[in-house]
Amino acid sequence: MPGESLFHDLEPLLEQVNKPIQYVGGELNAQLKDWNCGGYGPEGEELTTRWALMYPDAYEVGVPNQGVMILYEVLNERDDALAERTYSMWPDMETLMRESGVPQFTVDGHRSVRDFDVLGVSFSTELGYTNLLTALDLAGIPMHAIERGLDDPIVLAGGHSAFNPEPIADFIDAAVVGDGEEAVLLITDIIKEWKSSGKPGGRRGLLLELARTGSVYVPSMYQVDYLPDGRIQRVVLTEEAQGVPWRVSKHTVMDLDEWPYPKQPLVPMAESVHERMSVEIFRGCTRGCRFCQAGMITRPVRERSITGIGEMVENGLAATGFEEVGLLSLSSADHTEIGDLAKGLADRYEGTQTGLSLPSTRVDAFNIDLANELTRNGRRSGLTFAPEGGSERIRKVINKMVSEDDLINTVAAAYGAGWRQVKLYFMCGLPTETDEDVLQIADMAKRVIETGRQVSGRKDIRCTVSIGGFVPKPHTPFQWCGQLSAEETDERLKKLKDAIRSDKKFGSSIGMRYHDGKPGIVEGLLSRGDRRIGSVIEAVWRDGGRFDGWSEHFSYERWMEQAARVFAEMDDPIDVDWYTTRERGELEVLPWDHLDSGLDKEWLWQDWQDALDEEEVDDCRWTPCFDCGVCPQMDTDIQIGPTGKTLLPLTVLGSGAKKLASAEHSH
């Protein structure tokens, strides 16, 4: 029977695998609803819309994901819908499931994923694509969308990578671009109506209804034609796509106070990558860092009010028992009321074990008062700053307006206030970058240590330099630029390592962490790829590709071998370099041009030219509009404070509250 629990078949496998608890479910605040919670229509038709939500990585990475957690709750609040979660099966479990005939299952009800109406997959990174294919294969869902029938789920992609879903167009039925909260409710309504009407038009009828909304992308409704040199000639609607718009618009949720999710955050059974409760304090960023896809595609800025955040923190802590609250956003210290917010929360939780954290902090938005509020009740861990570029010149190119003096002054204040450890995050391979730009990272790190020793009078000052390879992303000004090859990236990083190590005075106090250039090339292939890349993904998967985001499972050689084999069989003159290290021209049709992030392509091109001219652009939150296009095109606007409200401590939850409770108890 559809919707039956598979736990009886699964249970014998659990004692044979690593970390069996990740497959058991039953977490605090997890929900398990009746399979037919929506009831039946007059003809006996089902009126329940069922979602299997997947984060395509291991449980420990997927379970704290905010996006999945929010959609899980939004859907389960509806009487006529249910949502359960599924994650990628670790290779040992995958092997046993294949041997025992156990299909991909949800952790909530241990139901077969194939029994659901929708398999919604949230991609934060393109390196999860092979894990999607594993899940489809284990679920018994035909891998190619074109082969699926009436009883197969609609496979729906979301998340940041869905802004260019073309590399996985063969494997998904649809994609949602932008915020998911309202989108999943719209899709639920359409599926319910389709089911209650007797499923008119079959599977294609449902996909056509979704595509006609203009806010769900159905790749099979679009045809891509190529030029002899391999570039895209045009993207056109197919004949059957009557009433489907040529461009698909992104979803933007306005007034975040109306969407205070998650209200009941999940508390993982097994250890996860983030052992804390998180509250998103605002969405969007207009700092204009040219490398940052997240900042570009989530515009405009929408702040949650200080009182809304306070309520979410209070409710979330009560619901979970976590002792740390992460204040999340792309640049949390930019919230217009961050100082009042941090002080208000620190006051409220004074004397408790509750600590506050900001992910990484912009150098120019950080101050010691803020840092002290954040650490008042918790532990004082290291501080992380992201200058991104080693030289002043390269920071102008990427529009990261932070001077070296800004950084040194901030770091001096931190070391002087008792911090001992600072982490600096940079990128290698940025457009126009030279060896000299990268070697200046070493000079900056030495200045940091020297300053720290001076202001603290101590020798045990540490600085860790963490370096990631730059990958050009769609919908950014750098979407046209050539990527640095893996070999050149590695060579540049080696020179930097030598420069740090050779310094007798400061080298031993500077740690260096970096990825080699290889994973970045594969990510670059997938992030700016078109539909022809689907064959490469499938070939890699068939050759054993799994968990490409994990260094112990990732194989650069496998990707390069399979890509070479697949491209050799094509008529088009393309290879991995064609997708990665090649620079694009202004008039080239890009694979994602028919997906509308709100940003004008002309504005992005002009910003790319400004980058080459080393010209900086201000943040439009505090300056006149730069006509990026988002607000008028998406009918949205910037929503920021200050609200003028304060976060009054409802009760100070520390020692006073404990005394009061014991006094009441004694009566």
XYZ file of C-alpha atoms in Angstrom, residues 53 71 184 256 292 351 415:
7
model
C 11.776 17.162 0.909
C 9.332 24.372 3.997
C 5.392 25.459 -2.247
C 9.543 38.354 6.832
C 28.724 36.628 -4.555
C 23.087 34.467 33.534
C 43.103 41.346 20.288
